[in-house]
PDB file of C-alpha atoms in Angstrom:
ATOM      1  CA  UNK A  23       0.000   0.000   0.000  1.00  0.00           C
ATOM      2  CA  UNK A  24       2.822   2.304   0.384  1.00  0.00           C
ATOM      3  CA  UNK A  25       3.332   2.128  -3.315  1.00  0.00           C
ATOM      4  CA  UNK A  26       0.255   3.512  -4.575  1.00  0.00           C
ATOM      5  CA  UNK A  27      -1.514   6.560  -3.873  1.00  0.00           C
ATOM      6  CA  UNK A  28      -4.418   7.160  -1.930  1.00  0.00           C
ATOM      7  CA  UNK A  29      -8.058   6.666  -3.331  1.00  0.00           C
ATOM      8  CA  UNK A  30     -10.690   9.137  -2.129  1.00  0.00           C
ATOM      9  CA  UNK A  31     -12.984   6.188  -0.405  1.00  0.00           C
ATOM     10  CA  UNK A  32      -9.337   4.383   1.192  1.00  0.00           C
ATOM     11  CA  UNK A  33      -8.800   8.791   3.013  1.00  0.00           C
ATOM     12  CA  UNK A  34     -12.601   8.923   3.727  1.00  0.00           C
ATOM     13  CA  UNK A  35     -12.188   5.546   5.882  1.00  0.00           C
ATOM     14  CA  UNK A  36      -9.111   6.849   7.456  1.00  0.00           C
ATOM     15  CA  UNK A  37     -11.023  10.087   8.314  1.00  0.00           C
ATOM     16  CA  UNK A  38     -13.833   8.156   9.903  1.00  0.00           C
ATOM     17  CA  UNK A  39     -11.268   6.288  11.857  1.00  0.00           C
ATOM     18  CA  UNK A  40     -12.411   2.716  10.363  1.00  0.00           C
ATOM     19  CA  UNK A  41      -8.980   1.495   8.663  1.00  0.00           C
ATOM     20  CA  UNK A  42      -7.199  -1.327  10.275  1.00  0.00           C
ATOM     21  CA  UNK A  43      -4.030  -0.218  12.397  1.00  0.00           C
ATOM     22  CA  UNK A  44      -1.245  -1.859  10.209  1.00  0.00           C
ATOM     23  CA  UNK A  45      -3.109  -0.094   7.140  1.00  0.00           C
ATOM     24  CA  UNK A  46      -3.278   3.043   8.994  1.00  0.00           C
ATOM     25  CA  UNK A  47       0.638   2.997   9.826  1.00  0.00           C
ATOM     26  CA  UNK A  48       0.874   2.205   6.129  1.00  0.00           C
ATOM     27  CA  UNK A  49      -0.737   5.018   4.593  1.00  0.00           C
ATOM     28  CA  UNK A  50       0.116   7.191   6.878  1.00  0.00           C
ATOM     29  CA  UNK A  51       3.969   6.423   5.257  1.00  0.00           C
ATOM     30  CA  UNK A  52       3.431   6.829   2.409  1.00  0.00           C
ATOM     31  CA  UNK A  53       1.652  10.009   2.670  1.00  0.00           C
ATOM     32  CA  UNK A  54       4.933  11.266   4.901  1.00  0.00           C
ATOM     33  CA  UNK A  55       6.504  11.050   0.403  1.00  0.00           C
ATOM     34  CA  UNK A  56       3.656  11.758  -1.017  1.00  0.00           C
ATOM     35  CA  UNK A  57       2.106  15.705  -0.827  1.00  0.00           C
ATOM     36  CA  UNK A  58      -0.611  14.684  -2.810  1.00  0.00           C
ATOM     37  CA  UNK A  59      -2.107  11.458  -1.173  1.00  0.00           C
ATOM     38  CA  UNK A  60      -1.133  13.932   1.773  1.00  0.00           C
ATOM     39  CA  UNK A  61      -3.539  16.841   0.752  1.00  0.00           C
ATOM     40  CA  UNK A  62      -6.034  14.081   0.043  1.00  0.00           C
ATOM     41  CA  UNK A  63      -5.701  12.912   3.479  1.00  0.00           C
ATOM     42  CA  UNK A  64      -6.810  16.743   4.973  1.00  0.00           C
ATOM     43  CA  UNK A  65      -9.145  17.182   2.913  1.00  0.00           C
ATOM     44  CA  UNK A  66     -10.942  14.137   3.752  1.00  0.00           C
ATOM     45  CA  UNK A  67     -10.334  14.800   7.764  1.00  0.00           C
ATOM     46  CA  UNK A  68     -11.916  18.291   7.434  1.00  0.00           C
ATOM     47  CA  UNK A  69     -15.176  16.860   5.299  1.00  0.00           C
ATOM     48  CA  UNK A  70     -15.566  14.206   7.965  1.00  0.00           C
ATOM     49  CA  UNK A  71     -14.930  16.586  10.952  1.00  0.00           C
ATOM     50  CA  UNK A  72     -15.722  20.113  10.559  1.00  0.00           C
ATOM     51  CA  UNK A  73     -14.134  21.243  13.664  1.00  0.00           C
ATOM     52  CA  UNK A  74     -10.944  19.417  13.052  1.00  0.00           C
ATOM     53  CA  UNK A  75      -9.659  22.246  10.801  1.00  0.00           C
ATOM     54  CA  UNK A  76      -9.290  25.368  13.433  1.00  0.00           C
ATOM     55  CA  UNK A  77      -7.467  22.970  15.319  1.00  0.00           C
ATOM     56  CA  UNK A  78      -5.122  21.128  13.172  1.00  0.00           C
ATOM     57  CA  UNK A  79      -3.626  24.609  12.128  1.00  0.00           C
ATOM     58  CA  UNK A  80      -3.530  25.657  15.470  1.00  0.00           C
ATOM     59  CA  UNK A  81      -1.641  22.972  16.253  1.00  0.00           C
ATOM     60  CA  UNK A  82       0.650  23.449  13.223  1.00  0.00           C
ATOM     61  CA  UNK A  83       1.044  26.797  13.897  1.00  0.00           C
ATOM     62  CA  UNK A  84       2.334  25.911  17.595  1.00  0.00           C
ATOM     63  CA  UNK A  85       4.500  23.303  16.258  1.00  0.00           C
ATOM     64  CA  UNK A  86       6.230  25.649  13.486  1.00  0.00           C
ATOM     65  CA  UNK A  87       6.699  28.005  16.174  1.00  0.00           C
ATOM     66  CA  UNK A  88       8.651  25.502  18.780  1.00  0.00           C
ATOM     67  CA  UNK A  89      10.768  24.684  15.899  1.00  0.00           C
ATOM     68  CA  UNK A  90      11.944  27.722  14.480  1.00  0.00           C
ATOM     69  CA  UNK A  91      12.344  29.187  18.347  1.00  0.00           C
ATOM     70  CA  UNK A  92      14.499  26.099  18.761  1.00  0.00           C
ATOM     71  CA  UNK A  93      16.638  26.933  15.573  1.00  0.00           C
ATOM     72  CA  UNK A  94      15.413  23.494  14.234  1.00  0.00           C
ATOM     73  CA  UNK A  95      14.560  25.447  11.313  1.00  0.00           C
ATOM     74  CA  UNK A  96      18.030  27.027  10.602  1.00  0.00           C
ATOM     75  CA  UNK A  97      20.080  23.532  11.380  1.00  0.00           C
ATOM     76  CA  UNK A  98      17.558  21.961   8.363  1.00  0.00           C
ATOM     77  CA  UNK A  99      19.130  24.890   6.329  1.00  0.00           C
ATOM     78  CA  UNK A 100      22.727  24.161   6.880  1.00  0.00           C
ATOM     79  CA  UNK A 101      21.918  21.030   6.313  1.00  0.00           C
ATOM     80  CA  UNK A 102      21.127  21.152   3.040  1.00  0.00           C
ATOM     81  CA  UNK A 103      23.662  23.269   2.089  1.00  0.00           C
ATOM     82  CA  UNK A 104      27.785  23.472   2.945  1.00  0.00           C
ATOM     83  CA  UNK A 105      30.194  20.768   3.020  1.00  0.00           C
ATOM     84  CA  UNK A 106      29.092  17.131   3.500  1.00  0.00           C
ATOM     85  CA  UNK A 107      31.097  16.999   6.155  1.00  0.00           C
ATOM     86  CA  UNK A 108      29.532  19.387   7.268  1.00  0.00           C
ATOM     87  CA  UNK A 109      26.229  18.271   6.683  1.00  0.00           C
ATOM     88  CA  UNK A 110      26.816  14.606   7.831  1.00  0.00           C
ATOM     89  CA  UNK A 111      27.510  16.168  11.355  1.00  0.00           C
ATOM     90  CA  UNK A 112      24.307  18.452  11.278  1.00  0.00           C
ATOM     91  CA  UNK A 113      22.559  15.092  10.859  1.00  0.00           C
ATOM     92  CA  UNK A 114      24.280  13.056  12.990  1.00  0.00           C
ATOM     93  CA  UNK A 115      23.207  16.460  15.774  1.00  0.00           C
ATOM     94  CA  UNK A 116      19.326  16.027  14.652  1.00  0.00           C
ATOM     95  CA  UNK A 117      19.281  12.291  14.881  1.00  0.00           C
ATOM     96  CA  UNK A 118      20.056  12.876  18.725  1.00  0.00           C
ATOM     97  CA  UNK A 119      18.789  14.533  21.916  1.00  0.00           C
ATOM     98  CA  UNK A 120      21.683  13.265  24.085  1.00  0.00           C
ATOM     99  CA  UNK A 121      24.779  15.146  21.564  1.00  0.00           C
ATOM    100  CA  UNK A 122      22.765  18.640  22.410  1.00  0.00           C
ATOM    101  CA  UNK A 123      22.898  17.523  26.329  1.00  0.00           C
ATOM    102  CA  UNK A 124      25.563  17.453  28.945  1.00  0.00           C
ATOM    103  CA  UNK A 125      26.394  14.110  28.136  1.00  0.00           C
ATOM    104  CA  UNK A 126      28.545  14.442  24.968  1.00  0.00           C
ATOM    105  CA  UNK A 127      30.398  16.892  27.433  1.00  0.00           C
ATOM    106  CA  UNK A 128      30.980  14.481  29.905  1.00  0.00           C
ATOM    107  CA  UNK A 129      32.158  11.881  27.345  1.00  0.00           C
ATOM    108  CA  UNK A 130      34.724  14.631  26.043  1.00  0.00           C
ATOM    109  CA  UNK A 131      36.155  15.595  29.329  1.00  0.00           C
ATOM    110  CA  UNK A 132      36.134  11.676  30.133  1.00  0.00           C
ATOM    111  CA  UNK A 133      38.871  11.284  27.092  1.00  0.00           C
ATOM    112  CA  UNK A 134      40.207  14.152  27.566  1.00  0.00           C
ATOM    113  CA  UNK A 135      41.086  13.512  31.113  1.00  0.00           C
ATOM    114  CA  UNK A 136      41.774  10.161  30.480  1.00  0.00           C
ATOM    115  CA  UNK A 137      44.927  11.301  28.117  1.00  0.00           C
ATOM    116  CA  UNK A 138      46.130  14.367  30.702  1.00  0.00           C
ATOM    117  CA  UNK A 139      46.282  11.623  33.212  1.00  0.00           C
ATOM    118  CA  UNK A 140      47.713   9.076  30.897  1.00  0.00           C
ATOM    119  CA  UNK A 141      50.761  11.617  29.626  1.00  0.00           C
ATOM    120  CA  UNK A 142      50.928  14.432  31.836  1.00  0.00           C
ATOM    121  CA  UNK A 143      50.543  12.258  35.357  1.00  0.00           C
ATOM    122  CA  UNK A 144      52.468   9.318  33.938  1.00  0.00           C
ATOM    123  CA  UNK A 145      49.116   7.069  34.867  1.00  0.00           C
ATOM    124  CA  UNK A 146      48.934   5.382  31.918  1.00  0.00           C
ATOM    125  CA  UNK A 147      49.052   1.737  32.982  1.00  0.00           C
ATOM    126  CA  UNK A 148      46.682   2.369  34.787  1.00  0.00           C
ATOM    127  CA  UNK A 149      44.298   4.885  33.167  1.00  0.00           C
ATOM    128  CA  UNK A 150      44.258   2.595  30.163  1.00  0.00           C
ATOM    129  CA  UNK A 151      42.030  -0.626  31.930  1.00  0.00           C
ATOM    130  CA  UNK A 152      39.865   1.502  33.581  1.00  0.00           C
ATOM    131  CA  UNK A 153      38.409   3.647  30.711  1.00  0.00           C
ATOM    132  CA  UNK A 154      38.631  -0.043  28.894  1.00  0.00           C
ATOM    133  CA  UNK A 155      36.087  -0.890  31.693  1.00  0.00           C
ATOM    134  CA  UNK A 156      34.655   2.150  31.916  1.00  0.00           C
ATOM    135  CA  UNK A 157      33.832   2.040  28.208  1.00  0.00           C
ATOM    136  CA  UNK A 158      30.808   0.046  27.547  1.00  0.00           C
ATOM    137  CA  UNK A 159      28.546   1.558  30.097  1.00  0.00           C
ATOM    138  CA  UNK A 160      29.417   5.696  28.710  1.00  0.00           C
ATOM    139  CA  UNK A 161      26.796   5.325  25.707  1.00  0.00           C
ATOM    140  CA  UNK A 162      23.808   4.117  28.211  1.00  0.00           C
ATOM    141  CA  UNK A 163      23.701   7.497  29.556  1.00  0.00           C
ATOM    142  CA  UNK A 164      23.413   9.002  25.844  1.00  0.00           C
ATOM    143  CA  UNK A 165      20.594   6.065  24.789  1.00  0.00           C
ATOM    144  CA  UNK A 166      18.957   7.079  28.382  1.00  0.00           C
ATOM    145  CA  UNK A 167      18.790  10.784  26.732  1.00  0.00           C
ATOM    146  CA  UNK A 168      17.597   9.889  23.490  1.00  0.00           C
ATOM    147  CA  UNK A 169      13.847   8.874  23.435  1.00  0.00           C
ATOM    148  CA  UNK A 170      11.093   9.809  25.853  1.00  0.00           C
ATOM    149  CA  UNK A 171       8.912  12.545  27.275  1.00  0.00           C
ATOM    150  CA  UNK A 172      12.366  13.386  29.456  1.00  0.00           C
ATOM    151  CA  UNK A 173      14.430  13.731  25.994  1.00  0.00           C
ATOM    152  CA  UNK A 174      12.279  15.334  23.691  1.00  0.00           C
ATOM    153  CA  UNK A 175      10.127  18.234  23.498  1.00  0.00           C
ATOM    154  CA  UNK A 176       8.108  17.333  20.717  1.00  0.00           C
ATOM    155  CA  UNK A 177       7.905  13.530  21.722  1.00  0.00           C
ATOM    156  CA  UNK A 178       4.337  13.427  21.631  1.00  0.00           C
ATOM    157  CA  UNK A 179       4.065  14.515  18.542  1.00  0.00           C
ATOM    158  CA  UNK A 180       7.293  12.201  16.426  1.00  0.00           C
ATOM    159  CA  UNK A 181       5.786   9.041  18.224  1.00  0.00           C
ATOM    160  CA  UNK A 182       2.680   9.491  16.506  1.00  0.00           C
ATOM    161  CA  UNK A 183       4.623   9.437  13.823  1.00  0.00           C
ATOM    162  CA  UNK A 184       4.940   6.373  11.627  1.00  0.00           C
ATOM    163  CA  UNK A 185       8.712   7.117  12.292  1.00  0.00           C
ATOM    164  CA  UNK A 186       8.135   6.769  15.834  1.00  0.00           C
ATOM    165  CA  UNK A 187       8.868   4.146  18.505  1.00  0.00           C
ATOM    166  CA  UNK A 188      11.401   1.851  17.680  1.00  0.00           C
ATOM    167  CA  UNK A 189      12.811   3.167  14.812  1.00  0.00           C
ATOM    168  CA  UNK A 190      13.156   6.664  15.667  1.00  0.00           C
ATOM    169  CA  UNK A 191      14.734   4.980  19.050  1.00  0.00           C
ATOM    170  CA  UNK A 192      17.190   3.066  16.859  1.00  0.00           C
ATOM    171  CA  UNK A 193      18.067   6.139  14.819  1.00  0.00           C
ATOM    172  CA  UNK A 194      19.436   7.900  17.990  1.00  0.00           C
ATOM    173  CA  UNK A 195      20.526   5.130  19.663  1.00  0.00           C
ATOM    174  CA  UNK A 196      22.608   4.491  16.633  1.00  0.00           C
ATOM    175  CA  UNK A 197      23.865   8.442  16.807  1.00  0.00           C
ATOM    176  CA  UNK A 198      25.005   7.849  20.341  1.00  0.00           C
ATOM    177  CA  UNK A 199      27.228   5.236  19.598  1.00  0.00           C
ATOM    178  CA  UNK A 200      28.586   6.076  16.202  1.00  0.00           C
ATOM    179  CA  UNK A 201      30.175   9.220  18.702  1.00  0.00           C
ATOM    180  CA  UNK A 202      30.781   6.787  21.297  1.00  0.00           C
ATOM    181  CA  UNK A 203      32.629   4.143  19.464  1.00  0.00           C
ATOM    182  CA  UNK A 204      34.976   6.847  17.079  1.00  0.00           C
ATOM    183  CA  UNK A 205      35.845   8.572  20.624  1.00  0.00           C
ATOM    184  CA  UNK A 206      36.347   6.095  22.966  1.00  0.00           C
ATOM    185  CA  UNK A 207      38.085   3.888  20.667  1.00  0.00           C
ATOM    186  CA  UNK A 208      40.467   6.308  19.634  1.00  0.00           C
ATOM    187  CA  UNK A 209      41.305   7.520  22.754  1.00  0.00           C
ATOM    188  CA  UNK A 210      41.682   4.064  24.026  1.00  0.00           C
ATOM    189  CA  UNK A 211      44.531   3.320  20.918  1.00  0.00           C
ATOM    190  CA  UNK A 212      46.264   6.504  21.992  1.00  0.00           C
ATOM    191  CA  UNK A 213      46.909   5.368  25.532  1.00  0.00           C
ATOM    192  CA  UNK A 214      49.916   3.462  26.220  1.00  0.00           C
ATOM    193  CA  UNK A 215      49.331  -0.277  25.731  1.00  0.00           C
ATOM    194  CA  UNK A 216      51.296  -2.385  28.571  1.00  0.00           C
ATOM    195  CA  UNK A 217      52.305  -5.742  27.331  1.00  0.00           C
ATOM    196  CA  UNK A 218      50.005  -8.316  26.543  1.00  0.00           C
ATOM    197  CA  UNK A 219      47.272  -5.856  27.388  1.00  0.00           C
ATOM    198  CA  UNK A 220      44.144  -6.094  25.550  1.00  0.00           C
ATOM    199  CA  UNK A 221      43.483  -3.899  22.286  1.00  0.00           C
ATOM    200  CA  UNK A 222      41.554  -0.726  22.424  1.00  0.00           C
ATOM    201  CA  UNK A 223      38.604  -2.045  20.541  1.00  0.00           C
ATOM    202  CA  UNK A 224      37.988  -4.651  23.128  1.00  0.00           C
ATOM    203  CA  UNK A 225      35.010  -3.315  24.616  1.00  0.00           C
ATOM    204  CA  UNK A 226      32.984  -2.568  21.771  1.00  0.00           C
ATOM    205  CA  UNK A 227      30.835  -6.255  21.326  1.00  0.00           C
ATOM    206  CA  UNK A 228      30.223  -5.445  25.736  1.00  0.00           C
ATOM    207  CA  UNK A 229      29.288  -2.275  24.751  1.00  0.00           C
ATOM    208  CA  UNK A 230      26.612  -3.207  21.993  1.00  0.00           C
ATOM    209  CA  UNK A 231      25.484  -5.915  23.885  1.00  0.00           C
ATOM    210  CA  UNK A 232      25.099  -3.940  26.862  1.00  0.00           C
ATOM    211  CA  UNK A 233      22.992  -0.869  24.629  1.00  0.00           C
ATOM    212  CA  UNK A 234      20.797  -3.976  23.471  1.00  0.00           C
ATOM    213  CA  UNK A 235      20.185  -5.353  26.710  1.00  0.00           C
ATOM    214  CA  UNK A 236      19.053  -1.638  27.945  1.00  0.00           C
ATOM    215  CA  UNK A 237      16.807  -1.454  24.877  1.00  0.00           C
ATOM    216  CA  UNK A 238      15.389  -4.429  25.368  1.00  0.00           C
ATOM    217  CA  UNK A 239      14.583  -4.054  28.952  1.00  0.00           C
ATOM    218  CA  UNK A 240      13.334  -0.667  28.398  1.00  0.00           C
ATOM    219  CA  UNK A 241      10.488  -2.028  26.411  1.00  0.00           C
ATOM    220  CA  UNK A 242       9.061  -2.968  29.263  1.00  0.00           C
ATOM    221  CA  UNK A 243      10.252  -0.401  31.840  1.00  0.00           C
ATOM    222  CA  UNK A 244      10.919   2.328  29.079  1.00  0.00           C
ATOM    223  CA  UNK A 245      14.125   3.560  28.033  1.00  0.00           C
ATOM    224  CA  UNK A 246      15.130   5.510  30.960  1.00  0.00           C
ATOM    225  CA  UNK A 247      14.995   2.746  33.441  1.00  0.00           C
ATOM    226  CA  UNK A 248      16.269   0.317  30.929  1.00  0.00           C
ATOM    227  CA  UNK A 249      19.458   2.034  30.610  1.00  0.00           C
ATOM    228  CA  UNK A 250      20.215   2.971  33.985  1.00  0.00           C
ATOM    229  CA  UNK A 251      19.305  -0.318  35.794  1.00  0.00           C
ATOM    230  CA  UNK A 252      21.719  -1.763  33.026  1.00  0.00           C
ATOM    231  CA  UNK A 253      24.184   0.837  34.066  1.00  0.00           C
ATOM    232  CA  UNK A 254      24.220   0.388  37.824  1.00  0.00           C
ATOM    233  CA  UNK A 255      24.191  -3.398  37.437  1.00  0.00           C
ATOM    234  CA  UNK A 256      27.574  -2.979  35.360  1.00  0.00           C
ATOM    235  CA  UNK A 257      28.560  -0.054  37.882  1.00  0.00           C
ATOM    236  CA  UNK A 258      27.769  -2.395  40.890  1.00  0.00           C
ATOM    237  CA  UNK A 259      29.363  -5.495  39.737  1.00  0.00           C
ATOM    238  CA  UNK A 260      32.580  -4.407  37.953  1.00  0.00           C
ATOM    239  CA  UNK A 261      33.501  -0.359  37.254  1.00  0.00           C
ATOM    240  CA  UNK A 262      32.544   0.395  41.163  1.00  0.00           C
ATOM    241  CA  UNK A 263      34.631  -2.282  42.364  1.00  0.00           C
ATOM    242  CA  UNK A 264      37.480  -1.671  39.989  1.00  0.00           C
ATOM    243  CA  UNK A 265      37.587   2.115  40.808  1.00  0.00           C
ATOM    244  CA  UNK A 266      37.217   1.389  44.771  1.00  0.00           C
ATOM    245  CA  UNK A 267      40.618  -0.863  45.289  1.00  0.00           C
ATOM    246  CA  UNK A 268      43.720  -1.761  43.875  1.00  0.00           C
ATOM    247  CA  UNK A 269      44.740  -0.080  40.412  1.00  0.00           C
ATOM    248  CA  UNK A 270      45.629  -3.599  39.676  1.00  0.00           C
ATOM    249  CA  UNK A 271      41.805  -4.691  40.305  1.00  0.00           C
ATOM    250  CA  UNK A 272      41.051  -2.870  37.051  1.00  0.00           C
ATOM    251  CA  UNK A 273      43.297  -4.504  35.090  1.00  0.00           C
ATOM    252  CA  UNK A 274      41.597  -7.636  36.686  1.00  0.00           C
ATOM    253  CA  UNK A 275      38.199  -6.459  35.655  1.00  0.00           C
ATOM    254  CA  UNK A 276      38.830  -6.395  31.938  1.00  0.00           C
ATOM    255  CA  UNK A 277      38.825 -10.058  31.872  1.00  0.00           C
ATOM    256  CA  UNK A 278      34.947  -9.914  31.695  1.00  0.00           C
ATOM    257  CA  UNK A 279      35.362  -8.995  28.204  1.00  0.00           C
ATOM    258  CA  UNK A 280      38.830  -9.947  27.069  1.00  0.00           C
ATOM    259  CA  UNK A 281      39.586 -12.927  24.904  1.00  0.00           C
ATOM    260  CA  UNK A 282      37.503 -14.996  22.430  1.00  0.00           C
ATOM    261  CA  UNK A 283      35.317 -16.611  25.248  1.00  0.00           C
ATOM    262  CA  UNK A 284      34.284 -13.212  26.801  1.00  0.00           C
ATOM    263  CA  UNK A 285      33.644 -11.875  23.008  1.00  0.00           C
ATOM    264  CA  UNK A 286      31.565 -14.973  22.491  1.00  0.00           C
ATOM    265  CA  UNK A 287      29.681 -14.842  24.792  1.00  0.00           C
ATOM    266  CA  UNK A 288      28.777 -10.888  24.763  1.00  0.00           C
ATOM    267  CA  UNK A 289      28.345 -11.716  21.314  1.00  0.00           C
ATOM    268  CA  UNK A 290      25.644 -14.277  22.214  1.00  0.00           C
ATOM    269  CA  UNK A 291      23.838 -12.086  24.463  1.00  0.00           C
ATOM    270  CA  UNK A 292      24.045  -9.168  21.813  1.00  0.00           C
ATOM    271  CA  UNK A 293      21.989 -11.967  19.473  1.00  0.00           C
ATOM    272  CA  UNK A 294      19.575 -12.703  22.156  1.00  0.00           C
ATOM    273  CA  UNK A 295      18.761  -9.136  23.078  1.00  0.00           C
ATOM    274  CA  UNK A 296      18.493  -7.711  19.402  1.00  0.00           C
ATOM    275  CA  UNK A 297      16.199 -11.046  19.320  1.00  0.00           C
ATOM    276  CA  UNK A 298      13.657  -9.905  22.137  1.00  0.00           C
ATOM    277  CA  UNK A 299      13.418  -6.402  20.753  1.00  0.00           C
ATOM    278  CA  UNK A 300      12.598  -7.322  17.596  1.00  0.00           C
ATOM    279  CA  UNK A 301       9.788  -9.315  19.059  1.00  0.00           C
ATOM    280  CA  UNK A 302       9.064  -6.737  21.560  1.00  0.00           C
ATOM    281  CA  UNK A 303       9.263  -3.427  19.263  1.00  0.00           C
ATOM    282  CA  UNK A 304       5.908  -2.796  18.835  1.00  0.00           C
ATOM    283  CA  UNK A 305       5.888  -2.014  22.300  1.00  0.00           C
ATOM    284  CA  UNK A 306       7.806   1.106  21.860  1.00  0.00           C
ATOM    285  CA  UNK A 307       4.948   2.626  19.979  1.00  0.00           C
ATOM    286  CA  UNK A 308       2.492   3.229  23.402  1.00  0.00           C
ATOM    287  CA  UNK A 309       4.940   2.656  25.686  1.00  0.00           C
ATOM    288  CA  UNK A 310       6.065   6.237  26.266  1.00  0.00           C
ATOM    289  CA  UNK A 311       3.125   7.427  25.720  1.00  0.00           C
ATOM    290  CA  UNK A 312       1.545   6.579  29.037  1.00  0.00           C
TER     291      UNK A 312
END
């Protein structure tokens, strides 16, 4: 049905509220594409529901107003003009709540300080296993950030969306780490490597695994709660106790994900967790919501 336009009868059922959900979420797709099919859609709402009209462009009028106040407006601009670099980084800024929050702060000063200390205090054999461990849980704060009523303005309104739920959740999850991964794992190559030491890269299967695990539990606790009870479990059970004794206990800690048994089996629970949110992502549409 997304592939063909609108028929006046198919917009006069959708106006009266009597198309099946799935066919509803289809439509309403294609007429995201289409401005036609889209007009057709109005149109039919206004026949069907006189009073619907003052309203809808009160609404819009609200909503244009939010986003040019916000500068939304002037970033879509940029976007599509200037350098693709550029432009790829305007994006990237759109496609997530959590860069325009404190937290892509606290992940800069967290490499940042990790390389003073490294170089400048002579810490790096130390530094080095504790950002390693450290690692996996920094992007659950940014996924935490990224969808709900807590992250987004205008979440009522792009969860109605067809967009919405899971895939709009995916979108910015995937923003968080793409900044994640490129900082952390550069910063983490930079520090000196003792012998024998694991690579810099060696968190990165804990670290999906562990942004999996928070989506999938935040389908039923929303994404919030997901991430943080993820995050204090890991905080509780390894990073706290690694930062609390010897230096040497954090060196000890990055067992939990070094070698090919740890990667296998964060890789197995990475499987299992993208598993149960596929079956649970319809959830995601109501969910945050309520």
């Amino acid at each position: 049905m997304t592939h063909r336009h609108v028929s006046e009868e198919l917009a006069g059922r959708y106006a009266a509220g009597s198309v099946p959900e799935a066919d509803a979420r289809s439509v309403e797709k294609h007429a995201e594409a289409c401005g036609g099919c889209a007009a057709r859609f109005s149109s039919a709402v206004r026949a069907a529901r006189p009073g619907a009209g003052p309203v809808l462009d009160a609404v819009r009028a609200q909503v244009l107003a939010a986003v040019v106040a916000e500068g939304v407006a002037a970033e879509g601009a940029a976007v599509r003009g200037g350098a693709p670099a550029v432009r790829a980084w305007r994006l990237l800024w759109a496609a997530g709540p959590a860069l325009r929050s404190a937290w892509l702060s606290a992940l800069v000063l967290t490499a940042v300080g990790a390389l003073v200390l490294a170089y400048g205090a002579g810490a790096g054999q130390v530094v080095r296993p504790l950002l390693l461990v450290a690692a996996p849980v920094l992007p659950l704060a940014g996924v935490a950030l990224s969808y709900g009523r807590h992250a987004d303005p205008m979440h009522e309104i792009t969860a109605a969306t067809p967009s919405g739920g899971l895939r709009l959740l995916l979108t910015r999850a995937a923003a968080v780490l793409a900044v994640s991964v490129s900082a952390l794992t550069l910063v983490g190559a930079a520090l000196p490597r003792s012998a024998g030491g694991p690579g810099a890269a060696v968190w990165l299967l804990p670290g999906l695994a562990m942004t999996l695990a928070a989506l999938a539990l935040g389908s039923y606790v929303g994404c919030r709660a997901g991430a943080t009870s993820v995050a204090v479990a890991w905080a509780a059970t390894v990073l706290g106790p690694a930062l609390a004794t010897s230096p040497s206990a954090a060196a000890g800690a990055v067992r939990y994900f070094a070698g090919p048994a740890a990667q296998a089996g964060w890789a197995a629970g990475a499987l299992a967790c993208a598993a149960l949110l596929a079956v649970r992502r319809r959830s995601f549409d109501h969910l945050e919501r309520m």
